[in-house]
Coordinates of C-alpha atoms in Angstrom, one line a residue:
Chain A
N1 CA -26.7 13.2 28.5
S2 CA -24.7 15.6 29.1
P3 CA -21.8 16.4 31.5
A4 CA -22.5 18.5 34.0
P5 CA -21.7 17.6 38.0
L6 CA -24.5 15.2 39.3
P7 CA -24.7 13.7 42.7
E8 CA -24.7 10.4 41.8
R9 CA -21.6 11.4 40.1
A10 CA -19.2 13.2 42.7
I11 CA -19.9 10.7 44.9
Y12 CA -19.2 7.8 42.5
G13 CA -15.9 10.0 41.5
F14 CA -15.2 10.3 45.6
A15 CA -14.9 6.5 45.8
L16 CA -13.7 5.8 42.6
F17 CA -10.2 8.2 44.3
L18 CA -11.2 6.4 48.0
G19 CA -11.1 2.7 46.2
S20 CA -7.7 3.7 44.3
W21 CA -5.8 5.4 47.0
F22 CA -5.9 2.4 49.3
G23 CA -5.4 0.0 46.3
F24 CA -1.5 2.0 45.4
I25 CA -1.7 1.3 49.6
L26 CA -2.0 -2.0 49.2
Y27 CA 0.5 -2.5 46.2
L28 CA 3.4 -0.7 48.2
I29 CA 2.4 -2.0 51.2
W30 CA 2.9 -6.0 49.4
A31 CA 5.9 -5.0 47.5
Y32 CA 7.8 -3.7 50.4
I33 CA 7.2 -5.1 54.0
P34 CA 9.0 -8.0 54.5
E35 CA 7.2 -11.2 53.8
T36 CA 8.6 -13.1 57.5
W37 CA 6.4 -9.4 58.7
L38 CA 3.5 -9.9 56.4
F39 CA 3.4 -14.2 58.1
S40 CA 3.7 -12.9 61.8
L41 CA 0.2 -11.0 61.0
G42 CA -1.2 -13.7 59.5
L43 CA -1.4 -12.7 56.0
T44 CA 0.0 -16.3 54.8
Y45 CA -2.1 -16.8 51.1
W46 CA -0.8 -12.9 49.3
P47 CA 1.1 -13.6 45.9
Q48 CA 4.6 -13.9 45.5
K49 CA 6.0 -10.8 45.6
Y50 CA 7.9 -10.9 42.2
W51 CA 4.6 -9.9 40.7
A52 CA 4.8 -6.8 42.3
V53 CA 7.7 -6.0 39.4
A54 CA 6.5 -8.4 37.1
L55 CA 3.0 -6.9 36.7
P56 CA 4.2 -2.9 36.1
V57 CA 7.0 -4.1 33.6
Y58 CA 4.5 -6.3 32.0
L59 CA 1.8 -3.7 31.4
L60 CA 5.0 -1.2 30.1
V61 CA 5.9 -3.4 27.2
A62 CA 2.6 -4.4 26.5
V63 CA 2.0 -0.3 25.7
G64 CA 5.1 0.0 23.9
I65 CA 4.3 -3.1 21.8
G66 CA 0.8 -1.6 21.1
Y67 CA 2.4 1.5 19.1
I68 CA 4.4 -1.2 16.6
L69 CA 0.9 -3.6 16.8
L70 CA -1.0 -0.2 15.7
F71 CA 0.9 1.2 13.0
G72 CA 1.0 -2.6 11.5
I73 CA -2.6 -3.1 11.7
N74 CA -3.0 0.2 10.1
M75 CA -1.1 -1.6 7.1
M76 CA -2.1 -4.8 7.6
S77 CA -6.5 -3.0 7.0
T78 CA -5.1 -0.3 4.0
A79 CA -6.5 -2.5 0.8
P80 CA -4.2 -3.1 -2.0
L81 CA -3.5 -1.4 -5.2
S82 CA -5.3 -4.0 -7.6
S83 CA -9.0 -3.9 -5.2
V84 CA -11.5 -2.7 -6.5
H85 CA -12.9 -0.9 -2.6
T86 CA -10.1 1.9 -3.6
I87 CA -12.6 3.2 -6.9
T88 CA -16.3 2.4 -5.1
D89 CA -17.8 0.8 -2.6
N90 CA -21.4 -0.4 -2.1
Y91 CA -23.1 3.4 -0.5
A92 CA -22.0 4.6 -4.0
K93 CA -22.6 1.8 -6.3
K94 CA -26.8 1.7 -5.0
Q95 CA -26.7 5.2 -4.9
Q96 CA -30.4 6.7 -6.9
Q97 CA -30.3 9.6 -9.3
K98 CA -31.9 12.7 -8.8
K99 CA -33.7 14.3 -11.9
F100 CA -31.7 17.1 -12.9
Q101 CA -33.4 20.2 -12.5
E102 CA -32.6 23.3 -14.6
E103 CA -31.3 26.8 -12.6
A104 CA -31.3 24.2 -9.0
I105 CA -27.9 23.2 -7.6
P106 CA -26.8 19.4 -9.3
A107 CA -27.3 17.3 -5.8
L108 CA -24.7 15.8 -4.3
R109 CA -23.5 12.2 -5.9
D110 CA -20.5 10.1 -6.2
I111 CA -19.1 11.0 -9.5
P112 CA -17.5 7.7 -11.5
I113 CA -13.9 7.7 -11.2
S114 CA -13.7 7.5 -15.1
E115 CA -15.5 11.3 -16.1
V116 CA -13.5 11.7 -13.2
N117 CA -10.2 11.4 -15.3
R118 CA -12.0 13.3 -17.9
M119 CA -12.3 16.0 -16.7
F120 CA -8.7 16.1 -14.6
F121 CA -6.6 14.5 -17.6
L122 CA -8.6 15.7 -20.9
P123 CA -9.1 19.5 -20.8
E124 CA -10.1 19.9 -24.6
Q125 CA -13.1 18.5 -23.8
Chain B
M1 CA 6.8 6.6 -35.2
A2 CA 8.3 6.2 -31.7
E3 CA 9.7 9.1 -29.3
E4 CA 11.3 8.7 -25.8
R5 CA 11.0 11.3 -23.1
R6 CA 12.5 11.2 -19.4
F7 CA 10.1 11.3 -16.7
R8 CA 10.9 11.0 -12.8
S9 CA 9.1 7.3 -10.9
A10 CA 7.3 8.0 -7.4
S11 CA 10.9 7.8 -5.5
G12 CA 13.0 10.0 -7.7
A13 CA 14.6 7.3 -9.6
P14 CA 14.9 8.5 -13.8
I15 CA 12.7 6.7 -15.9
A16 CA 12.0 7.4 -19.9
L17 CA 8.5 6.5 -21.8
R18 CA 8.9 5.9 -25.5
R19 CA 5.3 6.1 -27.2
R20 CA 4.9 3.9 -30.7
Q21 CA 1.9 4.6 -32.8
H22 CA 1.9 1.2 -35.1
S23 CA -1.5 2.3 -36.7
A24 CA -4.4 4.5 -35.9
S25 CA -5.8 1.9 -33.3
C26 CA -2.6 0.1 -32.1
R27 CA -0.1 2.2 -29.6
D28 CA 2.6 0.7 -27.8
L29 CA 3.9 2.4 -24.3
A30 CA 6.6 1.7 -22.5
V31 CA 8.5 2.6 -19.3
R32 CA 12.0 1.9 -19.0
G33 CA 14.0 1.9 -15.6
P34 CA 17.2 2.5 -14.6
R35 CA 19.6 -0.3 -15.6
L36 CA 21.5 -1.8 -12.2
Q37 CA 24.3 0.3 -11.2
L38 CA 27.5 -1.0 -11.2
R39 CA 27.9 1.4 -7.1
S40 CA 24.1 -0.2 -5.4
L41 CA 26.0 -3.9 -7.0
S42 CA 29.7 -3.0 -5.3
A43 CA 27.9 -1.8 -2.0
A44 CA 25.6 -4.5 -1.5
T45 CA 28.3 -7.3 -2.4
S46 CA 31.3 -4.8 -0.1
A47 CA 28.2 -5.7 3.1
V48 CA 27.7 -8.9 2.6
W49 CA 31.5 -9.6 2.3
L50 CA 32.4 -7.2 4.7
A51 CA 30.0 -8.8 7.7
A52 CA 31.1 -12.8 6.5
Y53 CA 35.0 -11.6 6.9
G54 CA 33.8 -10.2 10.5
L55 CA 31.9 -13.5 11.0
F56 CA 34.7 -15.7 10.3
A57 CA 37.0 -13.0 12.7
L58 CA 34.9 -14.0 15.6
S59 CA 34.5 -17.4 15.1
E60 CA 37.7 -18.9 12.7
N61 CA 35.6 -21.3 10.6
S62 CA 36.0 -20.2 7.3
M63 CA 33.3 -22.0 5.9
V64 CA 31.0 -18.3 6.3
L65 CA 33.6 -17.1 3.7
S66 CA 32.4 -19.7 0.7
A67 CA 29.1 -19.8 2.3
A68 CA 29.0 -15.4 2.0
I69 CA 30.3 -16.0 -1.5
F70 CA 27.5 -18.6 -2.3
I71 CA 25.4 -15.9 -1.3
T72 CA 25.5 -13.4 -3.1
L73 CA 26.0 -15.3 -6.1
I74 CA 22.5 -16.9 -6.2
G75 CA 21.3 -14.1 -4.1
L76 CA 22.6 -11.5 -7.7
I77 CA 20.5 -14.7 -10.1
I78 CA 17.7 -14.4 -8.1
Y79 CA 17.1 -10.2 -7.9
L80 CA 17.8 -10.2 -11.4
H81 CA 15.0 -13.1 -13.2
F82 CA 12.3 -12.7 -10.1
V83 CA 13.0 -9.2 -8.9
K84 CA 14.7 -6.4 -10.8
I85 CA 11.8 -4.7 -14.0
D86 CA 13.7 -3.1 -16.6
Q87 CA 10.7 -2.4 -18.7
E88 CA 7.7 -2.4 -19.0
S89 CA 5.4 -1.9 -21.7
L90 CA 1.5 -1.7 -22.8
L91 CA 0.9 -2.7 -25.7
V92 CA -3.2 -0.8 -26.8
I93 CA -4.8 -2.7 -29.4
G94 CA -8.3 -0.8 -30.6
S95 CA -10.4 -4.1 -31.8
L96 CA -8.2 -6.3 -29.9
G97 CA -7.4 -6.0 -26.3
I98 CA -4.6 -4.6 -24.1
Q99 CA -1.2 -6.6 -23.6
V100 CA 0.5 -5.2 -20.7
T101 CA 5.0 -7.0 -20.7
S102 CA 7.3 -6.7 -17.5
S103 CA 10.4 -7.8 -19.0
Y104 CA 12.9 -8.6 -16.6
A105 CA 16.8 -8.1 -16.1
S106 CA 18.5 -11.4 -16.8
G107 CA 15.8 -11.5 -19.9
K108 CA 12.7 -13.2 -18.6
E109 CA 9.7 -11.6 -20.6
S110 CA 5.9 -12.2 -18.7
T111 CA 2.8 -10.9 -20.4
T112 CA -1.0 -10.8 -19.5
F113 CA -3.8 -9.8 -21.8
I114 CA -7.1 -8.3 -21.7
E115 CA -9.2 -8.4 -24.4
M116 CA -11.5 -5.5 -25.7
S117 CA -14.7 -6.9 -24.6
Q118 CA -13.2 -7.3 -20.7
V119 CA -11.8 -3.4 -20.3
K120 CA -14.5 -0.8 -18.7
D121 CA -11.6 1.9 -19.5
V122 CA -8.2 3.1 -18.2
V123 CA -8.2 5.6 -15.5
I124 CA -5.8 7.0 -12.7
N125 CA -6.5 5.8 -9.8
E126 CA -4.7 7.7 -6.4
A127 CA -4.3 5.3 -3.6
I128 CA -2.4 5.5 0.1
H129 CA 1.2 2.8 -0.9
M130 CA 3.1 2.5 2.1
Q131 CA 2.9 6.0 3.8
K132 CA 2.6 7.4 0.5
V133 CA -0.6 8.2 -1.6
I134 CA 0.4 7.7 -5.0
Y135 CA -0.9 8.2 -8.7
Y136 CA -0.9 5.3 -11.0
L137 CA -2.5 4.5 -13.8
C138 CA -4.7 0.5 -14.2
I139 CA -7.5 -1.2 -15.9
L140 CA -11.0 -1.7 -15.2
L141 CA -12.1 -4.9 -15.4
Q142 CA -16.2 -5.1 -16.8
D143 CA -18.2 -6.8 -14.7
P144 CA -20.5 -9.0 -17.1
D145 CA -23.6 -8.8 -14.7
D146 CA -23.7 -4.9 -14.3
P147 CA -22.7 -2.5 -17.0
Q148 CA -21.4 0.3 -15.3
G149 CA -20.0 -2.1 -12.1
V150 CA -16.0 -2.6 -11.9
S151 CA -15.3 -6.4 -11.3
E152 CA -11.4 -5.9 -11.1
V153 CA -8.6 -3.4 -10.7
V154 CA -5.4 -3.8 -12.9
P155 CA -2.6 -1.5 -12.4
L156 CA 0.1 -1.1 -13.9
F157 CA 3.6 0.0 -14.4
Q158 CA 3.6 -1.4 -10.8
S159 CA 8.2 -1.2 -10.3
S160 CA 8.8 1.8 -11.9
K161 CA 5.5 3.6 -10.5
P162 CA 5.9 7.0 -12.8
R163 CA 5.0 10.6 -11.6
L164 CA 1.7 11.9 -12.4
D165 CA 2.8 14.2 -15.6
C166 CA 3.8 10.5 -17.7
L167 CA 1.1 9.0 -16.0
I168 CA -1.0 12.1 -18.1
E169 CA 0.7 10.8 -21.2
V170 CA 0.0 7.6 -21.2
Y171 CA -4.0 8.0 -20.2
K172 CA -4.6 10.8 -23.2
S173 CA -2.7 7.8 -25.8
C174 CA -4.8 5.2 -24.3
Q175 CA -8.2 7.4 -24.1
E176 CA -7.6 8.3 -27.5
I177 CA -7.3 4.4 -28.4
L178 CA -10.5 3.6 -26.6
E179 CA -12.6 6.6 -27.9
Q180 CA -12.8 4.8 -31.2
R181 CA -14.4 1.8 -30.1
K182 CA -17.9 4.1 -28.8
T183 CA -17.4 5.5 -32.6
A184 CA -16.7 2.2 -34.3
P185 CA -19.5 0.4 -35.7
Q186 CA -20.1 -2.8 -33.3
S187 CA -19.4 -6.2 -35.2
S188 CA -21.2 -9.1 -34.2

């Protein structure tokens, strides 16, 4: 799964490059060439030119709203102050206590909030 | 024995903490926020009335002015009765429980009582609140099925939001009383 260049990847890239240029030229033709010229060529069933302007506008407005929407979704998913998820979660509840060994570094674990508070805010003990 | 000390809230407003010790196992802690200021009241009233006068100048409808007066009066009454909390207090009785009281500016008081057997601990927790990380004091309620588990978190001092120095004082006072129930003999 390395990002190194491969012959298949080169072919995909070139095909995408040609395809995107073709799509862009087609879009320019659709947007700028008058309808009557297109009819005379026999291309009568293309979408209305209204959409050549409307679709880019829709896209830009969607991007702008996406900024605000992401901000709002973040705010909505933040746990409220009364939620028990600010204290603990499933992994902390199910953790196993390893045996205490002398002279060894204690095992990593999630320390309960009461203990942390006592350590920080009651310095006499 | 009562003492009062000045602190600041999370947003910078001045608040005062008053501690009273009624007995060895009963303590009363009250946090008082600033009263409604005359300048903010006049600013809000002038803004609403200027906007209403602007609408009246545009629309020539005099009902806009009377509506503005009504809105100001009713809005002020709703604000004082439902929104503006003057004092939040915590009464910790070692053998009985914890009572949380909020007094509104209109005189209304709303209280909540939590029995001591339901209280696991009173801790200072930090959490994200409106693009800030704040410290707040909360009561952890015991889960009846699991002795180590927490069933609910009750945040305290929600409207005055004291800063960490004030919270540490309240925390130490509460812990002195809560420790007594571990050393005191259990009476069934």
